[in-house]
XYZ file of C-alpha atoms in Angstrom:
121
model
C 0.083 -0.123 -0.004
C -0.597 3.005 -1.352
C -1.839 2.524 -4.806
C -1.837 4.784 -7.347
C -4.147 5.059 -10.253
C -3.544 7.772 -13.293
C -5.705 7.714 -16.470
C -5.545 9.905 -19.309
C -7.966 11.024 -22.501
C -6.536 9.599 -25.411
C -6.523 13.063 -27.144
C -3.256 14.223 -25.047
C -0.816 12.758 -27.266
C 2.686 11.414 -26.845
C 2.491 11.018 -22.582
C 5.837 9.834 -21.256
C 4.049 7.264 -19.110
C 7.160 5.654 -17.062
C 8.324 9.361 -16.796
C 5.761 10.624 -15.044
C 4.793 7.353 -12.592
C 8.305 7.751 -11.271
C 8.419 11.536 -11.374
C 4.805 11.445 -9.139
C 6.586 8.433 -6.822
C 9.285 10.041 -5.930
C 6.733 13.349 -4.966
C 4.707 10.857 -3.171
C 7.883 8.770 -1.676
C 9.120 12.717 -0.220
C 6.393 13.151 2.080
C 7.875 9.917 4.162
C 4.222 8.756 4.674
C 5.076 5.148 3.146
C 8.145 3.632 2.367
C 9.377 3.322 -1.587
C 8.894 -0.585 -1.699
C 4.681 -0.206 -1.018
C 4.223 2.252 -3.420
C 1.942 0.528 -6.177
C 1.716 2.594 -9.785
C -0.003 2.258 -13.310
C -0.939 4.638 -15.859
C -3.558 3.772 -18.784
C -4.517 5.627 -21.557
C -8.723 6.045 -21.634
C -9.717 5.327 -25.143
C -12.981 5.711 -25.295
C -14.168 8.913 -22.975
C -16.798 11.664 -23.036
C -16.659 14.616 -21.376
C -19.796 16.627 -21.593
C -22.017 16.444 -24.084
C -18.972 15.430 -25.931
C -16.601 18.660 -25.385
C -13.842 17.227 -27.894
C -12.155 20.369 -26.924
C -10.818 19.146 -23.414
C -8.518 16.282 -22.002
C -8.107 15.210 -18.939
C -5.225 13.719 -16.378
C -6.935 12.177 -12.973
C -4.775 10.289 -10.548
C -6.371 8.219 -7.722
C -4.144 7.340 -4.904
C -5.642 4.426 -2.283
C -4.105 4.390 1.136
C -5.311 2.633 4.333
C -7.048 4.035 6.899
C -5.449 5.921 9.573
C -4.141 9.002 8.259
C -5.020 12.463 9.581
C -6.945 14.829 7.223
C -4.315 16.899 6.967
C -2.334 14.026 5.754
C -4.497 13.349 3.500
C -5.125 16.742 1.681
C -0.866 16.988 2.212
C -0.743 13.957 -0.446
C -4.426 15.186 -2.823
C -1.862 18.988 -2.568
C 1.647 17.263 -3.935
C 0.163 14.580 -5.982
C -1.784 17.935 -8.308
C 1.372 19.475 -7.676
C 3.304 16.691 -9.460
C 0.907 16.065 -11.951
C 0.864 19.705 -12.814
C 4.704 20.227 -12.879
C 5.293 17.423 -15.397
C 4.987 18.907 -18.911
C 6.315 15.591 -21.060
C 3.036 15.678 -23.366
C 1.615 17.402 -26.082
C -2.260 18.768 -25.947
C -1.849 21.317 -28.586
C -5.054 23.460 -27.954
C -6.977 20.805 -25.246
C -7.870 22.856 -22.225
C -6.932 19.906 -19.649
C -8.286 19.370 -16.456
C -6.239 18.082 -13.867
C -7.231 15.855 -10.563
C -5.951 14.164 -7.823
C -7.992 12.501 -5.853
C -7.249 9.981 -2.385
C -9.052 7.723 -1.409
C -9.464 5.829 2.326
C -9.800 1.360 2.230
C -10.161 0.239 5.715
C -7.373 -1.551 6.929
C -9.496 -4.289 8.372
C -10.647 -5.046 4.266
C -6.936 -4.783 2.868
C -5.078 -8.427 2.509
C -1.801 -8.706 1.584
C 1.512 -11.245 1.381
C 5.110 -10.918 0.108
C 5.853 -14.065 -2.196
C 9.723 -14.533 -2.005
C 10.998 -16.334 -5.459
């Protein structure tokens, strides 16, 4: 734990996916709220999406960070701001004349409902 999932609209081009994940991971690890080995991140381009009533002048980058319960409200607010700033500071993509909505969301998972086991091979 935690898990980071980033989705972005297909009208954003040439987004360096791995570079974005590493950039965001670095910022989240720097908070000291997680151990680097516990942060799992992935990204996907949403090929099918609709904004409003099919407004093709807009795109989005939306990040969801799932964390275990027990964080304070201040910590969760801090995480959402750090995540948002990390997304905003990343410029390795092309959006042409789009208006891009950049969003960061913190999701809380109850600790008693999360199970994890590491397997060494």
